[in-house]
Short mmCIF file of C-alpha atoms and ligand atoms in Angstrom, two decimals:
data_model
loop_
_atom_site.label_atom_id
_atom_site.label_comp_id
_atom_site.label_asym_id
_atom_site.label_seq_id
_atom_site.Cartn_x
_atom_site.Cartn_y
_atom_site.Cartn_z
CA UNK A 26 -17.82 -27.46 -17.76
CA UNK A 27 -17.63 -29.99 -14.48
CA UNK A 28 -14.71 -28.89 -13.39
CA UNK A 29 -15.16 -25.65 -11.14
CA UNK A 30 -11.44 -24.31 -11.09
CA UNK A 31 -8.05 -25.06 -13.16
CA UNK A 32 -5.24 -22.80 -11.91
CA UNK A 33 -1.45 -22.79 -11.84
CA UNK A 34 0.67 -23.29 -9.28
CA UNK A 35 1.78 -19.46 -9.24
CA UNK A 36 -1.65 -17.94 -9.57
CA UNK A 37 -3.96 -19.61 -6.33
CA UNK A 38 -2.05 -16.42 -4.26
CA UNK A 39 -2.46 -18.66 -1.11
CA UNK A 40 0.25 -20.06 1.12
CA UNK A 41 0.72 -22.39 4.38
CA UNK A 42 1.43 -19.30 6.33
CA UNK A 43 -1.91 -17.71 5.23
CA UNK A 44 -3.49 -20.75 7.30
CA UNK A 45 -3.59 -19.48 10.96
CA UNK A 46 -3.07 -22.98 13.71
CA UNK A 47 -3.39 -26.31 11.78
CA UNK A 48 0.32 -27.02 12.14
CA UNK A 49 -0.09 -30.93 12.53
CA UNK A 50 -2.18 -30.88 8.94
CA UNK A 51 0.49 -28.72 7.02
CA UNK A 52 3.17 -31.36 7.95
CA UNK A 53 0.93 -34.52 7.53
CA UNK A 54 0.65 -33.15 4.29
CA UNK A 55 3.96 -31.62 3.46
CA UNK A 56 5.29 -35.52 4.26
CA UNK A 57 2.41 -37.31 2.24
CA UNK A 58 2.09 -34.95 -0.50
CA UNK A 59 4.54 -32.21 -0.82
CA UNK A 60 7.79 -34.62 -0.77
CA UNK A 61 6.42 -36.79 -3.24
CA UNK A 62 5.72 -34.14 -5.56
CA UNK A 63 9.02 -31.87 -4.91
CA UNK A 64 11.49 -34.89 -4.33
CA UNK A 65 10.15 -38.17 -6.49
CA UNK A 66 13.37 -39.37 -6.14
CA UNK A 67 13.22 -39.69 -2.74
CA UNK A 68 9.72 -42.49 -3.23
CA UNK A 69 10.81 -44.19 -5.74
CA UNK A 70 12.74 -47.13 -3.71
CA UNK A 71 11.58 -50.01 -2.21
CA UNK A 72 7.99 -50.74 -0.98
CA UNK A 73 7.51 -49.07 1.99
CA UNK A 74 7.91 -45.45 0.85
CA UNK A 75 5.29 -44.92 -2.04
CA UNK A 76 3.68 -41.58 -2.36
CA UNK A 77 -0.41 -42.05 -2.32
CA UNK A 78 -2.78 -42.01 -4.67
CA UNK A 79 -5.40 -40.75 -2.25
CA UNK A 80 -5.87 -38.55 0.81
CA UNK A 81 -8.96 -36.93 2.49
CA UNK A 82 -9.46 -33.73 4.63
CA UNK A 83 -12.17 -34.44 6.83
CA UNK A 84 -14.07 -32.54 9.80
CA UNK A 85 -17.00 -29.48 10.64
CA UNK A 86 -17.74 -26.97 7.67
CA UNK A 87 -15.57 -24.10 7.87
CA UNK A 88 -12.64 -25.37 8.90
CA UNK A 89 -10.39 -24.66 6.25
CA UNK A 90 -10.21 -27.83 4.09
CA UNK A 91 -10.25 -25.77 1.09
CA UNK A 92 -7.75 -23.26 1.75
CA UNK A 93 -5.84 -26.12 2.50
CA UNK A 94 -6.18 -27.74 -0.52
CA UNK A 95 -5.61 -24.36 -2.08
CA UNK A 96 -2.35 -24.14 -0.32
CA UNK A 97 -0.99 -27.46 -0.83
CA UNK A 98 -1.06 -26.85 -4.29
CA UNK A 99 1.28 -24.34 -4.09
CA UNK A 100 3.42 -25.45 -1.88
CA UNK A 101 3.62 -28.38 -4.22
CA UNK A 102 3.92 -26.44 -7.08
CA UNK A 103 1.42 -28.34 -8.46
CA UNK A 104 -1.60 -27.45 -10.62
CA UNK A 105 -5.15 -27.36 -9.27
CA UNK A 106 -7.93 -28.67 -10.34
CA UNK A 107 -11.33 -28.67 -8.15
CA UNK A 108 -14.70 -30.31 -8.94
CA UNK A 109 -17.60 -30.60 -6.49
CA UNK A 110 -18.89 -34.01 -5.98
CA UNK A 111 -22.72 -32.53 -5.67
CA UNK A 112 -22.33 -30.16 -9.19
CA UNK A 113 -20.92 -33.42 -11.07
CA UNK A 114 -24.02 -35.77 -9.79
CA UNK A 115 -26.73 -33.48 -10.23
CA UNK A 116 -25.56 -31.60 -13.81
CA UNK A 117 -24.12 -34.32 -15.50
CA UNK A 118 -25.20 -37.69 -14.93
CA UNK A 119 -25.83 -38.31 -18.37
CA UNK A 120 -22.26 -38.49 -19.65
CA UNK A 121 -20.63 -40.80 -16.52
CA UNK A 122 -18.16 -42.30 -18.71
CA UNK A 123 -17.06 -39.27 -20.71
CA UNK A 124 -16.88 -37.07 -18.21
CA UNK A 125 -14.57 -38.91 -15.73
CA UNK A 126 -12.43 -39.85 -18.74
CA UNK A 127 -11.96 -36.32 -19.98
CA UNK A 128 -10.95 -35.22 -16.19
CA UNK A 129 -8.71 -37.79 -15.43
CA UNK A 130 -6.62 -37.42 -19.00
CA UNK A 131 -7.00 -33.84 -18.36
CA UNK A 132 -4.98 -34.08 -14.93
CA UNK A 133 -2.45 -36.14 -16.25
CA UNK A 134 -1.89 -33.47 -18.82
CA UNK A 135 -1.28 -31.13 -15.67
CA UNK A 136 0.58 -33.18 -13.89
CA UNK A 137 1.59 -32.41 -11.08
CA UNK A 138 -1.62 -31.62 -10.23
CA UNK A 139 -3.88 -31.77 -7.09
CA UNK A 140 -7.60 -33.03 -7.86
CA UNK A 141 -9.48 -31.61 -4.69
CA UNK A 142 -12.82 -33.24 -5.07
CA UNK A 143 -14.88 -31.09 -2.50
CA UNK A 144 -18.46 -33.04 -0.93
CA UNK A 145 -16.52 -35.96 -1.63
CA UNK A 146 -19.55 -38.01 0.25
CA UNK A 147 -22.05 -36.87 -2.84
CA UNK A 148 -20.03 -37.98 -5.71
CA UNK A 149 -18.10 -40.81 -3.64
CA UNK A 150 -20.55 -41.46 -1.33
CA UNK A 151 -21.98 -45.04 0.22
CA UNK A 152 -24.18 -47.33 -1.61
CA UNK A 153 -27.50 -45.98 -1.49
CA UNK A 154 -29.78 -48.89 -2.47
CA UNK A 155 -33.07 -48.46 -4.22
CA UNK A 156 -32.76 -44.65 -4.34
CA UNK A 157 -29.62 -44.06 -5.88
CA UNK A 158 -29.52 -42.72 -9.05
CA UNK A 159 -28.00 -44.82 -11.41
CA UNK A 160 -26.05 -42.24 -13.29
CA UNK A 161 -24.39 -41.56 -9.46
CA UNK A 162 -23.37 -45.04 -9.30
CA UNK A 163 -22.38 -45.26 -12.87
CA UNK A 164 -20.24 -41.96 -12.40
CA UNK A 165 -18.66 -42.84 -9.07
CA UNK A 166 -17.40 -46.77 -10.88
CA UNK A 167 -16.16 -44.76 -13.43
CA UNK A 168 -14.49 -42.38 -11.27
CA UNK A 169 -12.50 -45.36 -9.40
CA UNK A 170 -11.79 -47.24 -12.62
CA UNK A 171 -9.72 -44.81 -13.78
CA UNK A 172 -7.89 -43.68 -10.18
CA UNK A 173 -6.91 -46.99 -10.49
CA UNK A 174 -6.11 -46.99 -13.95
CA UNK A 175 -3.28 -44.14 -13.06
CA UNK A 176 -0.23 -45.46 -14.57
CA UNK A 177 2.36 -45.63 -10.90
CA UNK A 178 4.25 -42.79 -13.30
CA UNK A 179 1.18 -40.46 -13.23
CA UNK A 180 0.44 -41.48 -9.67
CA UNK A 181 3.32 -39.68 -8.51
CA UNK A 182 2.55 -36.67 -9.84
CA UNK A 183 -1.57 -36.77 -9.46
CA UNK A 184 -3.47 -36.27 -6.34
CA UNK A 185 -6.80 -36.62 -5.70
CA UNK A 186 -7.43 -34.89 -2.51
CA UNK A 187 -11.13 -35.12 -0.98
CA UNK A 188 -12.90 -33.45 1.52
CA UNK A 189 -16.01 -34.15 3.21
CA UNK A 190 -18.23 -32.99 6.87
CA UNK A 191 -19.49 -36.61 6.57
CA UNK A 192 -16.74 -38.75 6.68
CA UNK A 193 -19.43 -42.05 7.37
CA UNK A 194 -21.28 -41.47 4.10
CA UNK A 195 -18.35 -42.46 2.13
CA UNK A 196 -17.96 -45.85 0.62
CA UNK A 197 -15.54 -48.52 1.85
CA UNK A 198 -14.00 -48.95 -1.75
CA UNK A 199 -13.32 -45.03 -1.50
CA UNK A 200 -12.51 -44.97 1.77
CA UNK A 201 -9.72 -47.58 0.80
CA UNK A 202 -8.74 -45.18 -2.17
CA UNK A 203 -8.09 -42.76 0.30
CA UNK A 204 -5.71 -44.52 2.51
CA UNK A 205 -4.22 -41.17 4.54
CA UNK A 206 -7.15 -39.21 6.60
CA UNK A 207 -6.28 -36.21 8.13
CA UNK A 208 -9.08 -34.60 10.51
CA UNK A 209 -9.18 -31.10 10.46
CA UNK A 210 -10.32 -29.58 13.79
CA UNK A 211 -12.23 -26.78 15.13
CA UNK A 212 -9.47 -24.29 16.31
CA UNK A 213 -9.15 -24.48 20.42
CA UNK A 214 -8.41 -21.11 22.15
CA UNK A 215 -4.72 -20.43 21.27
CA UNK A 216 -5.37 -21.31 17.32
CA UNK A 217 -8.07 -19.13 17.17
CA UNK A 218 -5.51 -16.60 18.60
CA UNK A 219 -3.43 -17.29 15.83
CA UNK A 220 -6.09 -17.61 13.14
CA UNK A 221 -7.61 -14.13 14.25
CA UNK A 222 -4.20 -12.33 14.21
CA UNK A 223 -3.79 -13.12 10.19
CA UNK A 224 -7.40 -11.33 9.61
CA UNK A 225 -6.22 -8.50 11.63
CA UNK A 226 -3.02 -8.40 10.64
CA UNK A 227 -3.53 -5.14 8.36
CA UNK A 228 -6.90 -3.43 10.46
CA UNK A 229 -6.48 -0.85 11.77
CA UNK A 230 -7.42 -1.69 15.33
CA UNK A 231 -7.12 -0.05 19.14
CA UNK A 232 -4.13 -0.53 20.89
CA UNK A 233 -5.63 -1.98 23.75
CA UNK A 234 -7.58 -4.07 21.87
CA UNK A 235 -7.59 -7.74 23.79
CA UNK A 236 -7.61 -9.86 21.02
CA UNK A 237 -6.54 -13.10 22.91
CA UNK A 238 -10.03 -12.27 25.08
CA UNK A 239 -11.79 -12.34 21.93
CA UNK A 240 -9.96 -15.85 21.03
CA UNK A 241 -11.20 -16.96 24.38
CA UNK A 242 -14.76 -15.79 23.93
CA UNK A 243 -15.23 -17.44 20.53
CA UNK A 244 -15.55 -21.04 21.73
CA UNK A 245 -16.89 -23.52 18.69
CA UNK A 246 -16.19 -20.65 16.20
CA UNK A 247 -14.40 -22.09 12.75
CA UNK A 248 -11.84 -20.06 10.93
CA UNK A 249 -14.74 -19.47 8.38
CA UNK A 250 -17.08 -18.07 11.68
CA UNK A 251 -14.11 -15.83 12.74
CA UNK A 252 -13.27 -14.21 9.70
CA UNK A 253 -17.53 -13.53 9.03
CA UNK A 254 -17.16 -12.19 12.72
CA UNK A 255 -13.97 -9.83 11.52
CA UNK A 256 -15.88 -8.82 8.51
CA UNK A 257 -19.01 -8.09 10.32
CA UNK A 258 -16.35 -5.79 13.27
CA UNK A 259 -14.94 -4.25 9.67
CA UNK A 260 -18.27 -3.09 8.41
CA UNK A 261 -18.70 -1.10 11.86
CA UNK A 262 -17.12 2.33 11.25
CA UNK A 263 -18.22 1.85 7.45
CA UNK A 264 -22.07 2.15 9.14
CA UNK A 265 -21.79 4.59 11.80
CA UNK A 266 -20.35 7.00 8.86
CA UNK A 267 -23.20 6.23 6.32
CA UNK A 268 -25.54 6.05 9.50
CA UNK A 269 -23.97 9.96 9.92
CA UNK A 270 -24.35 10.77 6.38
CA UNK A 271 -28.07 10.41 6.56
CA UNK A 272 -28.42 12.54 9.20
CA UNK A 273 -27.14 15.33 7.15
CA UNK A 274 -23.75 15.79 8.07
CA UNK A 275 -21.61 16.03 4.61
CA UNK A 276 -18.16 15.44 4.65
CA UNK A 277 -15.46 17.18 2.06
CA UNK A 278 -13.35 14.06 2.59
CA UNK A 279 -13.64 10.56 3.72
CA UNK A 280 -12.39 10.93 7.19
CA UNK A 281 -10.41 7.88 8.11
CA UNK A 282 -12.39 5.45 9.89
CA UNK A 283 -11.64 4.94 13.49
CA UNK A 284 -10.13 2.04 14.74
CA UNK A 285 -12.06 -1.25 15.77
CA UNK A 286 -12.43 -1.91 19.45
CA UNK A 287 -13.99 -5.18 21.26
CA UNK A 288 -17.29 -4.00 21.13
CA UNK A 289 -17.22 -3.75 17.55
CA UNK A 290 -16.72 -7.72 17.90
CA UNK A 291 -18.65 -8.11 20.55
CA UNK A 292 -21.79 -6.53 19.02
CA UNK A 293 -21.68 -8.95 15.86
CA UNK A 294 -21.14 -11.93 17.52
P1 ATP B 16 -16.61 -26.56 4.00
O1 ATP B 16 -16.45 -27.87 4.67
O2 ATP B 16 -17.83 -25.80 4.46
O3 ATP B 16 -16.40 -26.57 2.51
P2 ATP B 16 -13.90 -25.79 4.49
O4 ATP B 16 -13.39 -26.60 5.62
O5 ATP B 16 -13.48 -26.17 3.11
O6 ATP B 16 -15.46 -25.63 4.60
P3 ATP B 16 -12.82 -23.26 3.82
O7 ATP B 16 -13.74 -23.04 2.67
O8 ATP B 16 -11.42 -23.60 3.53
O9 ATP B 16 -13.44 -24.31 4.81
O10 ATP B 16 -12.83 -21.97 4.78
C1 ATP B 16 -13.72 -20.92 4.58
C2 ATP B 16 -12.99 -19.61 4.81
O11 ATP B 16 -12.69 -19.52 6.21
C3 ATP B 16 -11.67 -19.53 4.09
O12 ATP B 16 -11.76 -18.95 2.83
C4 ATP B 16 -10.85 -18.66 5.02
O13 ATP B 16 -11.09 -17.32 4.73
C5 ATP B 16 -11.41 -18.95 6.38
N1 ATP B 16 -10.59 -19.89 7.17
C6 ATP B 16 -10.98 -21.09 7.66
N2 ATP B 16 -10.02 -21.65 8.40
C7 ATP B 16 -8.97 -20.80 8.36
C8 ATP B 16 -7.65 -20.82 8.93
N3 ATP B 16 -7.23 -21.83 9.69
N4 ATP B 16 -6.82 -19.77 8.68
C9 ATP B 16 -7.24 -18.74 7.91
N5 ATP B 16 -8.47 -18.66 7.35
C10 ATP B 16 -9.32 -19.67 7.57
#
């Protein structure tokens, strides 16, 4: 199967508000794709408001694109389907034609659905001259054939969402398919703030703990760095007790594990 992920709109379990800072994204796409979906009746006169075919998340790994994309869907309540441009080049190029056909009747079948295409750039990606495979190129006409085969019924209700690090690999023809490009940032100071508050939201953690210090000592972290660096803090007291354990001390109980500090954080940066 090419496809990596098929799930309902109930069932992806993640939300907006489980996406700490990225408030200008969530409305860019709550306008562009959310309305559209939830209100067609709102796009469907004159010219100027037409809900879009295409959009693409773009910016540094970690960033949240996929949680995102996640998100969107069920804010939509829209189905999700996700492929990964670099599974569908390198497994299948055999069946180009097939392939792209089956997805794209497959999402109209779901409709509304969101088709997040992640590593857009490897199945979309530039021209590559003498070293692209063929299959690749075959697979990515096929691919825009039928995006633009979407009857304007379908394209209402289908989305192809893609997301890419490398923004400059993609083609101009895609890049045209994707008309609305929203760049997802590295959080500054005050978003990792908020993005660090939803990981600790349930830890157990000191009192005094100065968690807007640790936003303002994790410059260049992504949301995917901070929570690795919460995990890493979490795994602490887990340690010291197994560290404790092999020096012989037995416990009748687990004793609760005592609360995180700075230095926890600190120490796995
Ligand atoms: P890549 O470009 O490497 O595919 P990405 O931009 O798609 O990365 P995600 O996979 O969405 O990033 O993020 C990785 C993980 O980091 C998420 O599962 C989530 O746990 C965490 N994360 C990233 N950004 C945020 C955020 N703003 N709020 C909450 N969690 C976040």
């Amino acid at each position: 199967n090419f496809i990596s992920a098929v799930v309902p709109p109930g069932e992806i379990g993640i939300k907006f508000d489980d996406i700490g800072a990225l408030e200008d994204v969530k409305t860019a796409l709550h306008e562009l794709a959310i309305l559209p979906m939830k209100r067609p009746e709102l796009f469907s006169r004159g010219n100027l408001l037409r809900p879009c075919k295409g959009i693409l998340l773009f910016g540094p790994p970690g960033t949240g694109k996929t949680l995102l994309a996640k998100a969107l869907a069920t804010e939509a309540g829209a189905n999700f389907i996700s492929i990964t441009g670099s599974t569908l080049t390198s497994k299948w190029f055999g069946d180009a034609e097939k392939l792209t056909k089956a997805l794209f009747s497959f999402a109209s079948k779901l409709a509304p659905v969101i088709v997040f295409v992640d590593e857009v750039d490897s199945l979309l990606g530039a021209r590559g001259g003498g070293f692209e495979h063929e299959a690749t190129r075959r697979m990515r006409n096929e691919f825009m054939a039928a995006w633009d085969g979407l009857r304007s019924k379908d394209s209402q209700r289908i989305l192809i969402l893609g997301a890419t690090n490398r923004p400059f690999d993609l083609d101009d023809a895609v890049i045209r398919r994707l008309p609305r490009r929203i760049y997802v940032d590295l959080p500054d100071a005050d978003n990792r703030l908020k993005i660090l508050k939803i990981f600790l939201a349930k830890e157990n953690i000191e009192p005094e703990f100065d968690i807007r210090g640790l936003a303002n000592a994790t410059e260049g972290y992504s949301g995917s760095d901070l929570k690795n660096l919460c995990i890493a803090a979490a795994y602490r007291p887990v340690q010291e007790l197994l560290d404790e354990e092999k020096k012989g001390k037995k416990y009748d109980r687990t004793p609760a594990l005592r609360s995180l500090n700075l230095d926890d954080f600190i120490q796995s940066k």
